[in-house]
PDB file of N, CA and C in Angstrom:
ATOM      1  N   UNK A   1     -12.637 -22.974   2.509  1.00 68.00           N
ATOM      2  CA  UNK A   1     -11.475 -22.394   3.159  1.00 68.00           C
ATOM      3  C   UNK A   1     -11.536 -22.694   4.659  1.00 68.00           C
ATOM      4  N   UNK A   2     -10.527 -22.709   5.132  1.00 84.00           N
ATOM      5  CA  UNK A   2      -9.993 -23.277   6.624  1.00 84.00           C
ATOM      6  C   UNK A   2     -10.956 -21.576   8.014  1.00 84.00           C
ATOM      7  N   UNK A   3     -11.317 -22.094   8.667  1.00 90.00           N
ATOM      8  CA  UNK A   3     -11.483 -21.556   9.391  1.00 90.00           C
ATOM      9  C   UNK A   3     -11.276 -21.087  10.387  1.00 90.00           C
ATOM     10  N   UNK A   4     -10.218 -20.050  10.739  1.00 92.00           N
ATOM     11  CA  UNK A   4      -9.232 -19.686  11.677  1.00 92.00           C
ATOM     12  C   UNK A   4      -9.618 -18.857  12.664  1.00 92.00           C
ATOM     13  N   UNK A   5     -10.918 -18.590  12.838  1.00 91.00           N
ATOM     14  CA  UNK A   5     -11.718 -17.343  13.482  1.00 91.00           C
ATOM     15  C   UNK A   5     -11.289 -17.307  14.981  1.00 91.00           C
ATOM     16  N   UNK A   6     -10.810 -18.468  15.792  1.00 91.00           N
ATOM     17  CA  UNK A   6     -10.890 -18.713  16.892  1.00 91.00           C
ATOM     18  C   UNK A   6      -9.488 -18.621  17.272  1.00 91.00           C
ATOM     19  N   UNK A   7      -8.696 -18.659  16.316  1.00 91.00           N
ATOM     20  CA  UNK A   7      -7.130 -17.679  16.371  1.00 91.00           C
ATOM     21  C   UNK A   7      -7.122 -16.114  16.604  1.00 91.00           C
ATOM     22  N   UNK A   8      -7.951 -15.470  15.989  1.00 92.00           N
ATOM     23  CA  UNK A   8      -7.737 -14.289  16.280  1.00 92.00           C
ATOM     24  C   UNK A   8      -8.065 -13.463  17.480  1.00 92.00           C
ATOM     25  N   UNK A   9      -6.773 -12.946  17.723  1.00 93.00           N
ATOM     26  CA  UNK A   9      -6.822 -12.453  19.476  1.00 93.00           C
ATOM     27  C   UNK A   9      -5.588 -11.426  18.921  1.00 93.00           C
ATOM     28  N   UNK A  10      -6.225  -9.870  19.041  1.00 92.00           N
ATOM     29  CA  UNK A  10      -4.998  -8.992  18.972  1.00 92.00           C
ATOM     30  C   UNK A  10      -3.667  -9.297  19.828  1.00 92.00           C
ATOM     31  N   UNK A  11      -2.334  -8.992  18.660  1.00 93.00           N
ATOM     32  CA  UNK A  11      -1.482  -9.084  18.982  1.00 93.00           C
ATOM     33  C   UNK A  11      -0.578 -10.633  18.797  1.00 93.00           C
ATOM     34  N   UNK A  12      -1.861 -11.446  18.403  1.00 94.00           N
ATOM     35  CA  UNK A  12      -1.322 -12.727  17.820  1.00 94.00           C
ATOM     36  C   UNK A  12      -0.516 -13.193  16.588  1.00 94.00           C
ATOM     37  N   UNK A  13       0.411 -13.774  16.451  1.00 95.00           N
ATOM     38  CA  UNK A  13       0.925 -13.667  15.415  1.00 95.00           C
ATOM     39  C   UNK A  13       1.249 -15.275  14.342  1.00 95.00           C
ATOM     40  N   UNK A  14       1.160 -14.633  12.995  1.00 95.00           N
ATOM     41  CA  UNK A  14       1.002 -16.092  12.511  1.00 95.00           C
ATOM     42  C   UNK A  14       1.891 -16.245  11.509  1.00 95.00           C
ATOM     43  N   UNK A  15       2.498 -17.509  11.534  1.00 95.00           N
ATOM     44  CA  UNK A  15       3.632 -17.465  10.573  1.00 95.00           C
ATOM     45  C   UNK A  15       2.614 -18.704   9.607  1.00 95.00           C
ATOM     46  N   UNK A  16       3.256 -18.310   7.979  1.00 97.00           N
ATOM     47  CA  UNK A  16       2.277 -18.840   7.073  1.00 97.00           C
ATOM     48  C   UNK A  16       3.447 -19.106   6.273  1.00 97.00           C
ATOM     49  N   UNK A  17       3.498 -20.300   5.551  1.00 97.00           N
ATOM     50  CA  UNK A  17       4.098 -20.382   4.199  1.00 97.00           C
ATOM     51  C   UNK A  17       2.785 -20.312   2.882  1.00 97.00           C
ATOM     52  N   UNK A  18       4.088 -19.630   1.941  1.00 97.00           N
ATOM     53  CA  UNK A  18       2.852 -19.002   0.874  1.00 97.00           C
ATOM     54  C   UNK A  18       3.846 -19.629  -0.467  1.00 97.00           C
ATOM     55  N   UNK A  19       2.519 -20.082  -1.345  1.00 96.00           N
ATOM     56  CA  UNK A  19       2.755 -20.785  -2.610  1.00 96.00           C
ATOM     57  C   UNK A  19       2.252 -19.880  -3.853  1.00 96.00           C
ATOM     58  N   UNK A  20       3.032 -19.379  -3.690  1.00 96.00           N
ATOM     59  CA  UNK A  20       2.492 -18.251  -5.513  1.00 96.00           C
ATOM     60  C   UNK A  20       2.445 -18.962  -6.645  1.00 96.00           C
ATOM     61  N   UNK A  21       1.417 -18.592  -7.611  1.00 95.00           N
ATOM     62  CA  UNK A  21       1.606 -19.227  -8.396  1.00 95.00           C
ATOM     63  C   UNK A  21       0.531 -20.583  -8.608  1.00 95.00           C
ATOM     64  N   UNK A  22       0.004 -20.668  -7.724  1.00 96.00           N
ATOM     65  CA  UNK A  22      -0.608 -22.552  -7.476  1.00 96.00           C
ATOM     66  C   UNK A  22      -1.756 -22.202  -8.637  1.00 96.00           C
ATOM     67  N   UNK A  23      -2.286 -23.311  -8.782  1.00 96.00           N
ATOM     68  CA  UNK A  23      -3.701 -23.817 -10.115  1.00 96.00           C
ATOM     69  C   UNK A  23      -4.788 -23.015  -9.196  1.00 96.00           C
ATOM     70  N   UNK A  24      -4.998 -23.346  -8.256  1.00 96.00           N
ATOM     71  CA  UNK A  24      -6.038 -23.563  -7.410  1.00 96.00           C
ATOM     72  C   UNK A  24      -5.743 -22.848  -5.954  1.00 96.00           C
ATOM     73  N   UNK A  25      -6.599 -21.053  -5.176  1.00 95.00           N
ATOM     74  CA  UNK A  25      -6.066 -20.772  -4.269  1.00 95.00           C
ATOM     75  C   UNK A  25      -6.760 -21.659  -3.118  1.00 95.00           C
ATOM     76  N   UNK A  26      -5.937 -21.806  -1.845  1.00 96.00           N
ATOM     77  CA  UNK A  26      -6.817 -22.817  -1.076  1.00 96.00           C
ATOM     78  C   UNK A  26      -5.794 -21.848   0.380  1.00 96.00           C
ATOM     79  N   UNK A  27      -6.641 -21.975   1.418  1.00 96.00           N
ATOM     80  CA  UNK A  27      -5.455 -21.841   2.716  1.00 96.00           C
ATOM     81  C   UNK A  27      -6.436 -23.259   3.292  1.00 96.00           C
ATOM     82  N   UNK A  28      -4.769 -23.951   4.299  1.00 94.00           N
ATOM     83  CA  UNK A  28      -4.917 -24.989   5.083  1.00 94.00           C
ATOM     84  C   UNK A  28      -3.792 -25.264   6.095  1.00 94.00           C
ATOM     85  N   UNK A  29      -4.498 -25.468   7.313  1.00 92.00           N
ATOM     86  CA  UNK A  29      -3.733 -25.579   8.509  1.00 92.00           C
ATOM     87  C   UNK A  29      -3.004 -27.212   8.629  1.00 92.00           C
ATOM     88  N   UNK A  30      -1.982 -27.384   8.439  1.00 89.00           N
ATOM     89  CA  UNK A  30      -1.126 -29.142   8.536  1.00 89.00           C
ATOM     90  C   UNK A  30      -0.502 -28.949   9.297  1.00 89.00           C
ATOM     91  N   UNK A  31      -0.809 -29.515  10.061  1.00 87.00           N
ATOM     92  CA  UNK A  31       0.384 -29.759  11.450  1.00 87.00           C
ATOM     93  C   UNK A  31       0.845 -28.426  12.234  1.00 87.00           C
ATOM     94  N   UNK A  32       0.160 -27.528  12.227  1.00 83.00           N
ATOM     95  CA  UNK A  32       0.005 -26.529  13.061  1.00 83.00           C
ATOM     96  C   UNK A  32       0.391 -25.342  12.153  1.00 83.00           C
ATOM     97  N   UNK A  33       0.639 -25.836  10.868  1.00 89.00           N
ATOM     98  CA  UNK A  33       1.679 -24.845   9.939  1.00 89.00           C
ATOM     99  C   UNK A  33       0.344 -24.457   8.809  1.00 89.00           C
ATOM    100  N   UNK A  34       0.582 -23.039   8.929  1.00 96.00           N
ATOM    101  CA  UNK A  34      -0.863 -22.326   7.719  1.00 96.00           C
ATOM    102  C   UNK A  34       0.195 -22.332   6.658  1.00 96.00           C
ATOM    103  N   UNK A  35      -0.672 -22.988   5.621  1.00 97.00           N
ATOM    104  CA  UNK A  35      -0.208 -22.785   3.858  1.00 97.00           C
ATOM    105  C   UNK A  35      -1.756 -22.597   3.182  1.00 97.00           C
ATOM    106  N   UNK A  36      -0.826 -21.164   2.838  1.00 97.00           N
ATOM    107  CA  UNK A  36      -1.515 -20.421   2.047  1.00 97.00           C
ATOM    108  C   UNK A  36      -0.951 -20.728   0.190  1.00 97.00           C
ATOM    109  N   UNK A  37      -1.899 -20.877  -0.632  1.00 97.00           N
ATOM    110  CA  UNK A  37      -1.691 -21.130  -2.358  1.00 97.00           C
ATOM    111  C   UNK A  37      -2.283 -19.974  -2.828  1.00 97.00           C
ATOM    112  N   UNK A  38      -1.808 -19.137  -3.696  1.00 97.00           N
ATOM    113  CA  UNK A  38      -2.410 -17.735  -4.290  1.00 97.00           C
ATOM    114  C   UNK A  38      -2.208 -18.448  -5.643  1.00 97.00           C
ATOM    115  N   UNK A  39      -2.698 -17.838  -6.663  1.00 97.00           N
ATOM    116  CA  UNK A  39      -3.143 -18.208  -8.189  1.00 97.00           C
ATOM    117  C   UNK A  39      -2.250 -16.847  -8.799  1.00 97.00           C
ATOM    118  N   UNK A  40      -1.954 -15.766  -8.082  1.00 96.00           N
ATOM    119  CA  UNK A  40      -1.315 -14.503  -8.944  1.00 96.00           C
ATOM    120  C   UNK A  40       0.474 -15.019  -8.138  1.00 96.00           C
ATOM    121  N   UNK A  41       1.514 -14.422  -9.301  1.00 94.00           N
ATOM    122  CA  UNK A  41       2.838 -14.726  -9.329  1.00 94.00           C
ATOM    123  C   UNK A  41       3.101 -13.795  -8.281  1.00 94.00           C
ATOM    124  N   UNK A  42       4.783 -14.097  -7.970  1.00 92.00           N
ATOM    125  CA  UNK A  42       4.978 -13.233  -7.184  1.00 92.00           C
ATOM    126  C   UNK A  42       5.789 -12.226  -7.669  1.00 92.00           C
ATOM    127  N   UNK A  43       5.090 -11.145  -8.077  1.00 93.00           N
ATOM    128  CA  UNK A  43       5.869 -10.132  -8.721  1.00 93.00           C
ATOM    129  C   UNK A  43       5.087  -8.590  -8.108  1.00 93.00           C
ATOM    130  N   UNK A  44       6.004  -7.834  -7.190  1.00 93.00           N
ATOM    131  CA  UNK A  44       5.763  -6.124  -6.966  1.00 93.00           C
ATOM    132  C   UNK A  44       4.900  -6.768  -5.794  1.00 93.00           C
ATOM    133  N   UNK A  45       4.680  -7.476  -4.703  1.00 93.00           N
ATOM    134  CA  UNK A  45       4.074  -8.074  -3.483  1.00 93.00           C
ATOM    135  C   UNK A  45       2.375  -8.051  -3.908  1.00 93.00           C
ATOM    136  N   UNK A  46       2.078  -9.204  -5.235  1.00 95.00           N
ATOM    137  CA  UNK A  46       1.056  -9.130  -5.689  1.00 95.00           C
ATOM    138  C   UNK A  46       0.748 -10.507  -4.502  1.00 95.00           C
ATOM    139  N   UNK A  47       1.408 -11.605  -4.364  1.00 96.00           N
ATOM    140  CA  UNK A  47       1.240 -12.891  -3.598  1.00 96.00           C
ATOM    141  C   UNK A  47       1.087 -12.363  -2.486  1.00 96.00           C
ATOM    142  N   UNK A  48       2.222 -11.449  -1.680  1.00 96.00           N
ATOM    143  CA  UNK A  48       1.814 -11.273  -0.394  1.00 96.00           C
ATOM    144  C   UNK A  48       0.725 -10.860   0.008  1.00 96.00           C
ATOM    145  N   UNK A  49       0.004  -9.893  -0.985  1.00 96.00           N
ATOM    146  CA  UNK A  49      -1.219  -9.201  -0.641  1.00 96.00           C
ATOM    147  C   UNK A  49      -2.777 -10.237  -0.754  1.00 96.00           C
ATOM    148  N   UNK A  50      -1.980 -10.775  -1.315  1.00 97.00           N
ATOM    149  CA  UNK A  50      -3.239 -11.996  -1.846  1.00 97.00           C
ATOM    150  C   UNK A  50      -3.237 -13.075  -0.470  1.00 97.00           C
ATOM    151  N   UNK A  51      -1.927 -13.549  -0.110  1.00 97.00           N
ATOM    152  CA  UNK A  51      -2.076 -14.319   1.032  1.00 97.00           C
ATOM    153  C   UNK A  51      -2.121 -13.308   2.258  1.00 97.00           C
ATOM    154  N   UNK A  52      -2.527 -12.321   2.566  1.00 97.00           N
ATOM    155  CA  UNK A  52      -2.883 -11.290   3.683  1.00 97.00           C
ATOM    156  C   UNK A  52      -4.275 -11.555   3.348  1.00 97.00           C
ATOM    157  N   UNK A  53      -4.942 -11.356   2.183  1.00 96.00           N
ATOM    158  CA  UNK A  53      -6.694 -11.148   2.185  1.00 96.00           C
ATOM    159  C   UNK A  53      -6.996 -12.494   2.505  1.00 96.00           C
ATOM    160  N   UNK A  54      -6.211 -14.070   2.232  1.00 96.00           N
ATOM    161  CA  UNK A  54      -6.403 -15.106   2.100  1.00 96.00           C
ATOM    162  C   UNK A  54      -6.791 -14.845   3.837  1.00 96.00           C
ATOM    163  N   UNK A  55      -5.283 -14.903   4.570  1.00 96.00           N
ATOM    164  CA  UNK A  55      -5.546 -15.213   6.227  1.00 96.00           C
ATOM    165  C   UNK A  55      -6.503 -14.376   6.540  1.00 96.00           C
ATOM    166  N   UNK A  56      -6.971 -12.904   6.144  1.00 95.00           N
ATOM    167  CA  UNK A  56      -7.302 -11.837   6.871  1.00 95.00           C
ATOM    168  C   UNK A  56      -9.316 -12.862   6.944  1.00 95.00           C
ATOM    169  N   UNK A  57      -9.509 -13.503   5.399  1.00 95.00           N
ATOM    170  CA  UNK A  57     -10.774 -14.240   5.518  1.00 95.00           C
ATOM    171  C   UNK A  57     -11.327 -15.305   6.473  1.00 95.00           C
ATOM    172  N   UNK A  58      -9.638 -16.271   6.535  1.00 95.00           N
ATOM    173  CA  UNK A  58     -10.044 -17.322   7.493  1.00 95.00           C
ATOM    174  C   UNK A  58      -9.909 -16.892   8.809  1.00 95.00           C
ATOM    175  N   UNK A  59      -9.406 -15.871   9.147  1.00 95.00           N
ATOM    176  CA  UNK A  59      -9.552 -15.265  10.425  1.00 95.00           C
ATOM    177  C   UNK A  59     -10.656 -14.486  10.799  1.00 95.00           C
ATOM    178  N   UNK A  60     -11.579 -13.880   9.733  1.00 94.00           N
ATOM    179  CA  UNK A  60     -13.022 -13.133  10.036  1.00 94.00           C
ATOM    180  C   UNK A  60     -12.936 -11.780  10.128  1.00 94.00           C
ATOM    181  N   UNK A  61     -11.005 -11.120  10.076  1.00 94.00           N
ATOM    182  CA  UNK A  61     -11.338  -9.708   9.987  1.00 94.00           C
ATOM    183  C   UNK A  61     -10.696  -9.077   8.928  1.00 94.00           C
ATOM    184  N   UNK A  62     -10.339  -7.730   9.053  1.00 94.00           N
ATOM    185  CA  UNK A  62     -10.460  -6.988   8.089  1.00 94.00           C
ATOM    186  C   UNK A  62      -8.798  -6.933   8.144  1.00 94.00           C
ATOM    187  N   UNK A  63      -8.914  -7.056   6.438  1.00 93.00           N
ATOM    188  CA  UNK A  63      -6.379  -7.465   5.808  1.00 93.00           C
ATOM    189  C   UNK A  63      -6.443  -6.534   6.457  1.00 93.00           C
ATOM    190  N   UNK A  64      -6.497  -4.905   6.897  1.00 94.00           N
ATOM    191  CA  UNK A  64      -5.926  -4.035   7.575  1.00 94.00           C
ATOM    192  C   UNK A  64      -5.419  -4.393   8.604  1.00 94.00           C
ATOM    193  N   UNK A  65      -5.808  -4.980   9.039  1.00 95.00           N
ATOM    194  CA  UNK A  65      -5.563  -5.382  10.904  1.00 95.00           C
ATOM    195  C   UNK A  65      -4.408  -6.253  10.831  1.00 95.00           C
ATOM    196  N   UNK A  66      -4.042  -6.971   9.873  1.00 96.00           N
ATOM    197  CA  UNK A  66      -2.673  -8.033   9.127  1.00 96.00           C
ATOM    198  C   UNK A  66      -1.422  -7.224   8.863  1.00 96.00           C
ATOM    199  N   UNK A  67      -0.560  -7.343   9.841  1.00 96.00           N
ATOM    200  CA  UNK A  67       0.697  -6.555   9.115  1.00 96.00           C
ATOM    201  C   UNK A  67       1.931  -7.515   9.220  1.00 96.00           C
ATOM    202  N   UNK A  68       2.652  -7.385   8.031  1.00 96.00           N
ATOM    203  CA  UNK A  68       3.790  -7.983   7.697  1.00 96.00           C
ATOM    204  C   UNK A  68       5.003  -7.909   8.298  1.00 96.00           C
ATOM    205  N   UNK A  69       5.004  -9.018   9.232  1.00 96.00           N
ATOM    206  CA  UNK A  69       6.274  -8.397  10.414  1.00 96.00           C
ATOM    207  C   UNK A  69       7.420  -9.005   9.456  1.00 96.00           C
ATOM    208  N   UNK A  70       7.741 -10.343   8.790  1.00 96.00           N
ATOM    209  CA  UNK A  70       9.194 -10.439   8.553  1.00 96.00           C
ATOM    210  C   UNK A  70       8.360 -11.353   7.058  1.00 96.00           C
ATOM    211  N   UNK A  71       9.456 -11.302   6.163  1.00 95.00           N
ATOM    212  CA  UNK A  71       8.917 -12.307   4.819  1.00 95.00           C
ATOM    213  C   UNK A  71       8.802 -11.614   3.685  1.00 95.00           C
ATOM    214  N   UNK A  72       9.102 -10.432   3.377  1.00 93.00           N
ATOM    215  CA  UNK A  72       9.138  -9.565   2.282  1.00 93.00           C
ATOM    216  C   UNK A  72       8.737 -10.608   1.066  1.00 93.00           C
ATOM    217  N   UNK A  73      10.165 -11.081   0.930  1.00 92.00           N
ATOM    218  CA  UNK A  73      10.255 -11.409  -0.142  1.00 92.00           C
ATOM    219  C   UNK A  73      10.376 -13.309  -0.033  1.00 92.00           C
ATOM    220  N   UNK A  74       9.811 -13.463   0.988  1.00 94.00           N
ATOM    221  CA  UNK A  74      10.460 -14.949   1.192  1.00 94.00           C
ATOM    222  C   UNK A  74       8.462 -15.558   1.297  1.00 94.00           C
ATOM    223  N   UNK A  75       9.217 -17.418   1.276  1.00 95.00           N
ATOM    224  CA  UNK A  75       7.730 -18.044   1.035  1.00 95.00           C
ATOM    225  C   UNK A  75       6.991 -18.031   2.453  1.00 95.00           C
ATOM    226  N   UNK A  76       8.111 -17.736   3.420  1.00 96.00           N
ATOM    227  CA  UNK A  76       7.485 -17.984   4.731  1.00 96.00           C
ATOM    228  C   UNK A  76       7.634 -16.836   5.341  1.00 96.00           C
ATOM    229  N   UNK A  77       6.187 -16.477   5.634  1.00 96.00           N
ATOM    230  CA  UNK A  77       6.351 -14.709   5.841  1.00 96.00           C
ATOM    231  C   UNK A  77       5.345 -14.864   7.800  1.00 96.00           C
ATOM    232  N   UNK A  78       5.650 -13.804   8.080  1.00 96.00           N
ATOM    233  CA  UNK A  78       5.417 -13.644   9.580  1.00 96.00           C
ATOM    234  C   UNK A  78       4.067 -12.443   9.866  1.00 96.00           C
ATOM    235  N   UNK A  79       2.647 -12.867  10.183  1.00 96.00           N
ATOM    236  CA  UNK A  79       2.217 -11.752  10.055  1.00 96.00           C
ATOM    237  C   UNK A  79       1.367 -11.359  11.383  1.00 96.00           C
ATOM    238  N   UNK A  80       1.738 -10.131  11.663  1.00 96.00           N
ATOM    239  CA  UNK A  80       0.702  -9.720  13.101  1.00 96.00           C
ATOM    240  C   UNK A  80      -0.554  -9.560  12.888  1.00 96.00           C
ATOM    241  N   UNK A  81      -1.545  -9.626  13.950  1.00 96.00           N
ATOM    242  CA  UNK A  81      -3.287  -9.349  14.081  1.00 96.00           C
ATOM    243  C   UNK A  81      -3.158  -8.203  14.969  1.00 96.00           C
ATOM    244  N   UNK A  82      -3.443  -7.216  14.393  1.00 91.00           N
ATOM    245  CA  UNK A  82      -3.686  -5.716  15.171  1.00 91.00           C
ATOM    246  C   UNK A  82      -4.903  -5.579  15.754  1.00 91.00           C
ATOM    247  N   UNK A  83      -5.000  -4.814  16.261  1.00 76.00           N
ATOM    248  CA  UNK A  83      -6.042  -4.187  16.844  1.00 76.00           C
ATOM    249  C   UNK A  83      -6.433  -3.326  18.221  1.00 76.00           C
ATOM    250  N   UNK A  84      -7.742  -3.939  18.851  1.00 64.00           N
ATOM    251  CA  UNK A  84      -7.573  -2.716  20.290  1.00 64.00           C
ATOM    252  C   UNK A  84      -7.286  -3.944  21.460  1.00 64.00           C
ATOM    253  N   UNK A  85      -6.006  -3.038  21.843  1.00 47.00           N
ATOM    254  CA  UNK A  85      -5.156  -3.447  22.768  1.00 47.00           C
ATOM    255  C   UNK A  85      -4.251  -4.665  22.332  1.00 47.00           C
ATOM    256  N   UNK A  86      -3.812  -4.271  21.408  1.00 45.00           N
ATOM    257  CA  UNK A  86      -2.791  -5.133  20.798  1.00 45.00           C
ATOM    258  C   UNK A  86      -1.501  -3.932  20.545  1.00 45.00           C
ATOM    259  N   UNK A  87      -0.406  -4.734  21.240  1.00 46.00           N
ATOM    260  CA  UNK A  87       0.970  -3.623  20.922  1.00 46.00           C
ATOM    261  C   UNK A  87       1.668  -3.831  19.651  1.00 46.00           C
ATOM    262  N   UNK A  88       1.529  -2.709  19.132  1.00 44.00           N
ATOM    263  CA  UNK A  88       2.870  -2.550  18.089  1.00 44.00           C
ATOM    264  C   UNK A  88       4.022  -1.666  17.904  1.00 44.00           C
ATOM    265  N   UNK A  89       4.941  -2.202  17.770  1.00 46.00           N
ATOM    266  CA  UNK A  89       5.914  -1.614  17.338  1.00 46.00           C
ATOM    267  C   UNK A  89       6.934  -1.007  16.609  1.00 46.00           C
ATOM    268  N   UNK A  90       5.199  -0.363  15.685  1.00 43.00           N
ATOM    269  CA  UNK A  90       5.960   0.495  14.448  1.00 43.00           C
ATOM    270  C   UNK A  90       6.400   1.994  15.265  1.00 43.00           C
TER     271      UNK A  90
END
């Protein structure tokens, strides 16, 4: 898996396209663009949660700190890195 550790800086944010469904899960950075492949469908935000633990690994911290700013239901979802001294605006 891709190693993103040196991305994470609270308050950073990462937009990912996500492939539900794939043979094989893999995350990989192409051309500046993270694609994430999950192996579970996308049904009741089983993919999203799967590509949150995916980034939350290649980034080194904990899915909590990952929140889902825009992408519900779409392949290209938007996600924040929380933490201390990082603003949010829930």
């Amino acid at each position: 898996m891709t190693d993103l550790s040196d991305l994470a800086r609270p308050g950073a944010s990462f937009a990912v396209r996500v492939t539900p469904g794939a043979r094989h899960a893999a995350l990989d950075l192409v051309d500046g663009v993270i694609r994430i492949k999950v192996t579970v469908p996308p049904e009741d935000g089983r993919a999203t949660e799967a590509a949150r633990a995916a980034l939350a690994g290649a980034l080194r911290v904990a899915k909590t700190r990952l929140t889902l700013v825009r992408g519900v239901k779409s392949r290209d979802k938007l996600f924040q890195l929380d933490g201390p001294g990082a603003f949010s605006s829930r």
